[in-house]
Short mmCIF file of C-alpha atoms and ligand atoms in Angstrom, two decimals:
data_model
loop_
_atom_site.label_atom_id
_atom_site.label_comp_id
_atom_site.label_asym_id
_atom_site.label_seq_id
_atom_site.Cartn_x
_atom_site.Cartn_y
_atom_site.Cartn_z
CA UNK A 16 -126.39 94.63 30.47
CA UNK A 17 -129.43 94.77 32.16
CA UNK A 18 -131.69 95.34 28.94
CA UNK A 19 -129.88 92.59 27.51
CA UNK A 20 -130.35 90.04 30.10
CA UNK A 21 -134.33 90.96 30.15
CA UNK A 22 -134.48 90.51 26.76
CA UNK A 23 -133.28 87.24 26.72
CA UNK A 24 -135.14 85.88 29.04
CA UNK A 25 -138.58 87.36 27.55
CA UNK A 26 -137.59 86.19 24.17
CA UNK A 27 -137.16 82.55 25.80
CA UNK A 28 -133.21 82.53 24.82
CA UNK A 29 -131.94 82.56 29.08
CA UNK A 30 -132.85 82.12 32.14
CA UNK A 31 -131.61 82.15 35.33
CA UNK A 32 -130.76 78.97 37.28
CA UNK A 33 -133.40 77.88 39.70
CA UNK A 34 -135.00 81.51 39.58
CA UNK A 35 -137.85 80.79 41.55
CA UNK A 36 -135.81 79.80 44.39
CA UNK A 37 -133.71 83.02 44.11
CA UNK A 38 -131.17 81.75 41.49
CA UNK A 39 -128.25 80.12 41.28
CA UNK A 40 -125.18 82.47 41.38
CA UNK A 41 -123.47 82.48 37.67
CA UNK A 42 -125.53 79.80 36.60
CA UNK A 43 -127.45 80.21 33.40
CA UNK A 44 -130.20 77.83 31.54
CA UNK A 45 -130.74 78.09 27.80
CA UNK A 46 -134.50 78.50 27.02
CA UNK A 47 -136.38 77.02 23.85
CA UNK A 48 -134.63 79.39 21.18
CA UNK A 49 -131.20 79.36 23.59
CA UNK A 50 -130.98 75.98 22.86
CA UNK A 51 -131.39 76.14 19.27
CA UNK A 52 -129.14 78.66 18.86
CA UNK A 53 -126.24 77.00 20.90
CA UNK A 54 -126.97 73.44 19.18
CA UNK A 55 -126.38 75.76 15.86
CA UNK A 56 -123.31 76.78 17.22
CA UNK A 57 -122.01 73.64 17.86
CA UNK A 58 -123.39 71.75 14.88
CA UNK A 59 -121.19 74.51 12.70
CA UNK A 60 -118.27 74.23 14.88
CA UNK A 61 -118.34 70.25 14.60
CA UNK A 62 -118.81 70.16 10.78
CA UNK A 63 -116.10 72.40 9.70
CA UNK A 64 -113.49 71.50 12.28
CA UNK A 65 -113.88 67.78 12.73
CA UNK A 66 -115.74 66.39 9.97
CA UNK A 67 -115.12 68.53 7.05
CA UNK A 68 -111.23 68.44 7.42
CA UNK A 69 -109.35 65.31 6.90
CA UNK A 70 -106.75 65.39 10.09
CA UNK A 71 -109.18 65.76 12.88
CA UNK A 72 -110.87 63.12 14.79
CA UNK A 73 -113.67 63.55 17.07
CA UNK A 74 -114.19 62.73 20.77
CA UNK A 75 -116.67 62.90 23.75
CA UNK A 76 -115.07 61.96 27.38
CA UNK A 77 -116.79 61.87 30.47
CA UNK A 78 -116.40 64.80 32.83
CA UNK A 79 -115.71 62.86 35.96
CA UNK A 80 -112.07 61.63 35.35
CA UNK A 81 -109.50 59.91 37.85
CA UNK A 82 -108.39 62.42 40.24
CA UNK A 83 -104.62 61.52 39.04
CA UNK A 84 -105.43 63.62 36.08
CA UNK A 85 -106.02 66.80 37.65
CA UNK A 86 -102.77 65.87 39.33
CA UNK A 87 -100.79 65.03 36.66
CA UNK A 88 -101.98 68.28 34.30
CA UNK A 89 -100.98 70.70 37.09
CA UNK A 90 -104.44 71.64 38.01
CA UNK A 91 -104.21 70.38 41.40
CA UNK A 92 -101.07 72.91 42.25
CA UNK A 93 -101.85 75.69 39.86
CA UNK A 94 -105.33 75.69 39.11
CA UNK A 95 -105.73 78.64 41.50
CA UNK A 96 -106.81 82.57 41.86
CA UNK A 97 -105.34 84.63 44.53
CA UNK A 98 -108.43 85.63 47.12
CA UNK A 99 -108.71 88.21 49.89
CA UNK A 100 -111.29 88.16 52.47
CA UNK A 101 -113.26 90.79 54.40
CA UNK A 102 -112.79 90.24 58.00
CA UNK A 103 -115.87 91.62 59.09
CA UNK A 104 -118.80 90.80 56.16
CA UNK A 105 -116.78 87.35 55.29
CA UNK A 106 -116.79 88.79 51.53
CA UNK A 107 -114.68 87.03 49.25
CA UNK A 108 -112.67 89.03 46.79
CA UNK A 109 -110.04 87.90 43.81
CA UNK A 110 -106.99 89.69 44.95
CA UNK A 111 -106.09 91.40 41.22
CA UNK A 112 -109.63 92.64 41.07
CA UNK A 113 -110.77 94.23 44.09
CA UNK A 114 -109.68 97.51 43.29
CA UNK A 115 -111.88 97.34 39.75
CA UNK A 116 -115.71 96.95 41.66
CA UNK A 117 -117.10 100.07 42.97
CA UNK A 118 -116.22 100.89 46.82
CA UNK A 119 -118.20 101.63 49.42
CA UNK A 120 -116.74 104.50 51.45
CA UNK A 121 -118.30 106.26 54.75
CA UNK A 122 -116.29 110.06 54.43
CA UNK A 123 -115.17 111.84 57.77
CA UNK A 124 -115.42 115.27 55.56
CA UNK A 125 -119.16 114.72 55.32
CA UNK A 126 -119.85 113.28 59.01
CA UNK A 127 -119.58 109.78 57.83
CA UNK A 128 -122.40 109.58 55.26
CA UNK A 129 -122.26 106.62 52.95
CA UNK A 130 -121.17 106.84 49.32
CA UNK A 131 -120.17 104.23 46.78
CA UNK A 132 -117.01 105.77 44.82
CA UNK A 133 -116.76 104.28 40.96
CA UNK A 134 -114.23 101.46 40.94
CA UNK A 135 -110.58 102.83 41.21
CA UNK A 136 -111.29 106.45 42.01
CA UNK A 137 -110.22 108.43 44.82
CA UNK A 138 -113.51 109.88 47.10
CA UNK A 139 -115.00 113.08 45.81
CA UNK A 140 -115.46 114.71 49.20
CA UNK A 141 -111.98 114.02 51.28
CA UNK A 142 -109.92 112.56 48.03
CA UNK A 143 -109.08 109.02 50.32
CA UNK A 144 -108.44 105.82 48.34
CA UNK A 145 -109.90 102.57 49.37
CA UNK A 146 -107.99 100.63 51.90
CA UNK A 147 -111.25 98.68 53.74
CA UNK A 148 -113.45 96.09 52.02
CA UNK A 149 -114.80 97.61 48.96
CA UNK A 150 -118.69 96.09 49.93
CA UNK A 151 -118.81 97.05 53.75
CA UNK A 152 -116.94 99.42 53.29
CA UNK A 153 -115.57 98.84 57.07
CA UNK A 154 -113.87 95.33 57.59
CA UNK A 155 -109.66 95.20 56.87
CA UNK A 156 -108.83 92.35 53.87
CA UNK A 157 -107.15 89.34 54.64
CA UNK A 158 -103.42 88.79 52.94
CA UNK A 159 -104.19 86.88 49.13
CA UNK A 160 -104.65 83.20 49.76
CA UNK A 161 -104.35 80.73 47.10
CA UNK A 162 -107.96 79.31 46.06
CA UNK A 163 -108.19 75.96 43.77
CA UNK A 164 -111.17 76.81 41.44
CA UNK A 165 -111.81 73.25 40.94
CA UNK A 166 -115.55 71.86 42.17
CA UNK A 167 -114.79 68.97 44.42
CA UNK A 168 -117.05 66.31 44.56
CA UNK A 169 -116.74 62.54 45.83
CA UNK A 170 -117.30 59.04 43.97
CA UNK A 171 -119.18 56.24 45.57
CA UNK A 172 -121.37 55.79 48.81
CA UNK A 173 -118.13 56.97 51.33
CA UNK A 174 -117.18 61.15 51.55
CA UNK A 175 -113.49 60.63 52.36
CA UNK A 176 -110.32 61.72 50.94
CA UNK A 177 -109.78 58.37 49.13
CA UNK A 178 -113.16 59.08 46.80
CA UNK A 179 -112.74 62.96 46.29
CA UNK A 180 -112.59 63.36 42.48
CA UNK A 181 -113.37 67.14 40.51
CA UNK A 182 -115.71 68.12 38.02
CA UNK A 183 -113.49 68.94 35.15
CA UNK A 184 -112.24 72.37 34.82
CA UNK A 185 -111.59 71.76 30.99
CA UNK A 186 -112.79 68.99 27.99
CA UNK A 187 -108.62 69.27 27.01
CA UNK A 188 -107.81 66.21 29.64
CA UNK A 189 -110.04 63.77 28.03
CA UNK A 190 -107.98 64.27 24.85
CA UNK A 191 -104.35 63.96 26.42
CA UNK A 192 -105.64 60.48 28.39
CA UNK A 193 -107.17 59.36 24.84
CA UNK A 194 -104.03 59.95 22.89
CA UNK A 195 -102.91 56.74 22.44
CA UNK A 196 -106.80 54.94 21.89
CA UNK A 197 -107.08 56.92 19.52
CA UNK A 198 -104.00 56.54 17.97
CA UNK A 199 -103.97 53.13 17.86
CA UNK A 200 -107.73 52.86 16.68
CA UNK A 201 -108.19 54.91 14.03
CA UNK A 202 -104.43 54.80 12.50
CA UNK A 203 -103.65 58.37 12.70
CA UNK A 204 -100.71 60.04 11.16
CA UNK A 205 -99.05 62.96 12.47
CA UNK A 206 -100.28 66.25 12.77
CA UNK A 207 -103.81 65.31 13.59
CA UNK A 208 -105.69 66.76 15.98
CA UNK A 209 -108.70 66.01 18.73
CA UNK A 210 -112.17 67.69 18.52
CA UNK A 211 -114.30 67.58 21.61
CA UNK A 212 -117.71 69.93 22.87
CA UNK A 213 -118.86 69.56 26.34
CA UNK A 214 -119.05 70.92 30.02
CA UNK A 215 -116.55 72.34 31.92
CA UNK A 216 -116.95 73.41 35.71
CA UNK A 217 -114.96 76.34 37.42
CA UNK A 218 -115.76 77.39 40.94
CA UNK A 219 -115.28 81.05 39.91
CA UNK A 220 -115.17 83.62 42.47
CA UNK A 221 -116.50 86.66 40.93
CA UNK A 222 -118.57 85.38 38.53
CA UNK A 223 -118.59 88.11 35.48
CA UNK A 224 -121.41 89.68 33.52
CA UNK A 225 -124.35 87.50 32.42
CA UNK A 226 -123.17 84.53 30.38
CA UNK A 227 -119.69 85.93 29.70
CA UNK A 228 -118.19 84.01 32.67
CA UNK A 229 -120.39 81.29 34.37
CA UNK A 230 -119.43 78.48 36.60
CA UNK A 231 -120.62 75.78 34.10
CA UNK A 232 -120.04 75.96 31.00
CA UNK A 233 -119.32 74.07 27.42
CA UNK A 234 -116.27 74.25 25.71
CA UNK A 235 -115.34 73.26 22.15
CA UNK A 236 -111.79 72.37 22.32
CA UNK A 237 -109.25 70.62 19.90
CA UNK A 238 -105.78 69.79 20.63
CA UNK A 239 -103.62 68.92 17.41
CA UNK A 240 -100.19 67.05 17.76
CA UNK A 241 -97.51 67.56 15.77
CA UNK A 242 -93.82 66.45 15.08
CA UNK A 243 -91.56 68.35 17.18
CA UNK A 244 -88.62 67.41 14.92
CA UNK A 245 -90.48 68.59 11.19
CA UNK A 246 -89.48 71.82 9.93
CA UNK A 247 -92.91 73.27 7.73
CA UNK A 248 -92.23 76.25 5.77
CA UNK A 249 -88.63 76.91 7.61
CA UNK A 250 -90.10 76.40 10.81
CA UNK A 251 -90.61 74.67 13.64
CA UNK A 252 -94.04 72.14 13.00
CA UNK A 253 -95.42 73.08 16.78
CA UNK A 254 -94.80 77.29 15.57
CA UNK A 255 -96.17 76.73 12.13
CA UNK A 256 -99.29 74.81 13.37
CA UNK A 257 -100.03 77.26 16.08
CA UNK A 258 -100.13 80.37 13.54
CA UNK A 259 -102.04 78.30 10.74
CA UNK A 260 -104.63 77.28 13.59
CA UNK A 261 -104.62 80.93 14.81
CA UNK A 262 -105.20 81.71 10.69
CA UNK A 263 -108.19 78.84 10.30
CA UNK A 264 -110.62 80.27 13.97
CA UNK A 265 -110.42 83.77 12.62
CA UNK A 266 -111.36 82.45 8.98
CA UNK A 267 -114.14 81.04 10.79
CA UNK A 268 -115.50 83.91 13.24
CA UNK A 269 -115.37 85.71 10.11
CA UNK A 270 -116.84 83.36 7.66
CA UNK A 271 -119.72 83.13 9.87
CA UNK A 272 -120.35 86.51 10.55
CA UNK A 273 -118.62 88.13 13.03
CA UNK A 274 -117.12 91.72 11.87
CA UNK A 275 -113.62 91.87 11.77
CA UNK A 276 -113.60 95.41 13.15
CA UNK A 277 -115.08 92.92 16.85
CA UNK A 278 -112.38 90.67 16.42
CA UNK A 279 -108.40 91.36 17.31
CA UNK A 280 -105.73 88.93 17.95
CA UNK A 281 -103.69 89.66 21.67
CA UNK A 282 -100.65 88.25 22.64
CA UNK A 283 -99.99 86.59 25.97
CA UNK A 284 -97.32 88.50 27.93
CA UNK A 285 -94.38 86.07 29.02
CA UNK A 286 -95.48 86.67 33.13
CA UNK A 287 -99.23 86.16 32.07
CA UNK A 288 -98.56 82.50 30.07
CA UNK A 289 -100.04 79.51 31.57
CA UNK A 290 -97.27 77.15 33.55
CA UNK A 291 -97.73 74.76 30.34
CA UNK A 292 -97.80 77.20 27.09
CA UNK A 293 -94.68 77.78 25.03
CA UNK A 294 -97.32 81.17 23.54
CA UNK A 295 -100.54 82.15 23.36
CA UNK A 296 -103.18 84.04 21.21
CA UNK A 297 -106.37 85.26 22.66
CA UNK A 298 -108.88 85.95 19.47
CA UNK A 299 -110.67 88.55 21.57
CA UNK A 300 -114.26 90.12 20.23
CA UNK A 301 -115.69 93.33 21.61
CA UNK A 302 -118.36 92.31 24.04
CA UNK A 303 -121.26 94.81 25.18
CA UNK A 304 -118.72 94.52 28.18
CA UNK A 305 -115.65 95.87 26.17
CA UNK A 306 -112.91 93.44 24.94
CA UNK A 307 -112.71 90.43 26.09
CA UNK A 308 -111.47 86.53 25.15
CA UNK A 309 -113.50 85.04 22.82
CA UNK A 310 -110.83 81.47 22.29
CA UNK A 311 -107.18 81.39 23.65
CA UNK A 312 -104.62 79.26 21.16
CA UNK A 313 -101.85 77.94 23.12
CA UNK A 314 -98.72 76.18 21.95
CA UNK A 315 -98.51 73.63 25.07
CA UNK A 316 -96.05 71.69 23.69
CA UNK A 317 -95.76 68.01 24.97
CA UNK A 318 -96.54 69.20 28.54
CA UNK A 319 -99.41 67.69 29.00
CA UNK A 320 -98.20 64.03 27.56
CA UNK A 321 -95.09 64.75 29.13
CA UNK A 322 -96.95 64.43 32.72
CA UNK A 323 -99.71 62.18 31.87
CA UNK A 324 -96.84 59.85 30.66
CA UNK A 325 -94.62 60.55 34.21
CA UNK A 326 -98.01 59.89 36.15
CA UNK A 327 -99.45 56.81 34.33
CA UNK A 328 -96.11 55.24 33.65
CA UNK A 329 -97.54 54.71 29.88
CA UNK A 330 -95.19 55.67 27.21
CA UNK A 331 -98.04 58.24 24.87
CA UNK A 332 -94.88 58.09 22.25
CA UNK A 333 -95.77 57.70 18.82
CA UNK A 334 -93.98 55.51 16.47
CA UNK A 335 -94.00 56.37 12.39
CA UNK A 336 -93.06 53.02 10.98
CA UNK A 337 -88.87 53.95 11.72
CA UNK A 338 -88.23 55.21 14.72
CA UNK A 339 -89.69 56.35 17.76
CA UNK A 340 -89.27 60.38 17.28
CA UNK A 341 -88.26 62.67 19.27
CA UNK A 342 -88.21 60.43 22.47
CA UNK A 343 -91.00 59.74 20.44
CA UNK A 344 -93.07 62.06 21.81
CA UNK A 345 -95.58 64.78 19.55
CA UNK A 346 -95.96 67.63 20.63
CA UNK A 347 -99.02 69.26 21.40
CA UNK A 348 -100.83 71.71 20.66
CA UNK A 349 -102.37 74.63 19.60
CA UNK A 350 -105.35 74.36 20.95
CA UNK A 351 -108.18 76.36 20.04
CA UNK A 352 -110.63 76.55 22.70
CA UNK A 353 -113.97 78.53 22.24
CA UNK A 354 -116.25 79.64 24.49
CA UNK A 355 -118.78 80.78 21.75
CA UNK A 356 -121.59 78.97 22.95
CA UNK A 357 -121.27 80.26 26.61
CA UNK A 358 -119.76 83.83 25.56
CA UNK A 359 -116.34 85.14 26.29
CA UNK A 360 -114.25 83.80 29.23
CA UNK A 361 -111.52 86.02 30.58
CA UNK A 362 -108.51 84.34 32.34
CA UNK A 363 -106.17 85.95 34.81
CA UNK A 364 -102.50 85.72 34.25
CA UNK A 365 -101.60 82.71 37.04
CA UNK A 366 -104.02 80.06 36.06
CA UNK A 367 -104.74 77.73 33.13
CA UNK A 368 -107.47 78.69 31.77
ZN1 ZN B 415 -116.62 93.67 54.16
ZN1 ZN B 416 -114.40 110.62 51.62
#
């Protein structure tokens, strides 16, 4: 990873955030050619998911949204990773991970000398397993806490509760609160979907490799509404969708280059779905770093209407000339969401990534 990361930054594709002032932790700038490339990326992504097809619309909502929102889409409650701390260095660890980082280990069998044991492994020397804080190697960890991974800031001239807004965790949001502008204004039938590209913020704990999971980062997201009540090809619309959209990003990876012996579809387990997806499809690609989630494709269904409706008190129904269906409302989604221009992002099983 090393060799990789020097490379880039000689060849003028990344850098590291503020370097000369130490860097940034997990923060990563795109140099001349790193620009270029991601604006490639992008530009390809845009043309043959929005423009080029016929039911999807394009979008581009701020990042600083009304704090209801995060409140309304569960984020708030459930947007969170289970930490430990070290009790003497103040380390912060996620709780599901700390046994997969290397330990640090001071053995009684060889008069205390220090030794950092590969991650999971008993000790060579007296065959203990790690029970202490895997960096000091000598403080107990604290029970797992609940940690919101949401960046908090605050709105106007006054820091109090009142004014404390997030940075959003994910572009999907600005879609559900558009529904119904964009609905009305641009006359769409059902299934269409919503295209957007932009920055996302997650206030991730242990940052990953390089730019496979950073705290900022740009997303290109679409969520695509269907009938609940259609039956396409003997099925359910919200099924069928989900497996044609799951069909259309690996057409794509593979269209534009990516070997399909890097690529494999993964199923979510039922414990590891987020607290809004009916199923979900990682497209995984074999990163330097092993396997790992290139774009998760949820089936939300009308979750996230559902609440933004309950919150708002605004009905986000949609009417096709006869009725109101369903309770009139679509649902939503499968939702392809690709991290290509920032790399792979890897979710843990609790949150909603
Ligand atoms: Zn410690
Ligand atoms: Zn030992």
């Amino acid at each position: 990873m090393d060799t990789l990361v020097s490379l880039c930054k000689r060849r003028g594709f990344v850098f590291q955030s503020s370097e000369i002032y130490g860097g940034t932790g997990s923060c990563w700038d795109y140099g001349p050619l790193g620009v270029e490339l991601k604006n490639k990326i992008k530009q390809l992504w845009w043309r043959e998911f929005i423009q080029r097809r016929a039911d999807m619309v394009g979008l581009d909502a701020s990042i600083i949204m009304h704090p209801m929102v995060w409140k309304a889409s569960g984020h708030v409650d459930h947007f969170t990773d289970p930490m430990v701390d070290c009790r003497e260095c103040r380390h912060r660890f996620r709780a599901d991970k700390v046994d997969e980082v290397p330990w640090v280990h001071y053995c009684p069998a060889t008069k205390g000398n220090k030794f950092t044991v590969p991650a999971g492994e008993p000790c060579g020397h007296c065959g203990a397993r790690r029970t202490l804080c895997p960096e000091c190697g000598k403080g107990e960890l604290t029970a797992p806490r609940q940690f919101n991974l949401m960046f908090k800031t605050f709105m106007g001239p006054v820091e109090e509760d009142a004014a404390l807004t997030y940075l959003r965790p994910e572009t999907a949001q600005g879609i559900f609160v558009n529904f119904d502008n964009v609905l009305q204004s641009m006359r769409r039938k059902l299934p269409f979907g919503i295209g957007q590209i932009g920055k996302s913020f997650r206030n991730e704990i242990t940052p990953g490799n390089f730019i496979f999971r950073t705290r900022e980062f740009e997303q290109m997201e679409i969520e695509y509404f269907v009938n609940p009540a259609e039956v396409v090809d003997g099925r359910p619309a919200d099924e069928y969708w989900h497996e044609r959209w799951i069909e259309d990003c690996m057409a794509f990876f593979e269209r534009y280059g990516l070997g399909r012996e890097n690529l494999r579809l993964r199923e979510h387990e039922k414990e590891e779905l987020a607290h809004y997806a009916k199923r979900t499809v990682d497209v995984e690609y074999r990163f330097p770093i092993g396997w790992s989630e290139l774009m998760g494709i949820a089936n939300r269904t009308d979750f996230d209407l559902k609440q933004h409706a309950k919150w708002s008190g605004k009905s986000l129904t949609y009417f096709d000339g006869t009725s109101w269906r369903d309770s009139g409302r679509p649902t939503t989604t499968t939702r392809p969401r690709s991290g290509a221009s920032t790399g792979a992002r890897t979710r843990s099983a609790r949150r909603s990534a």
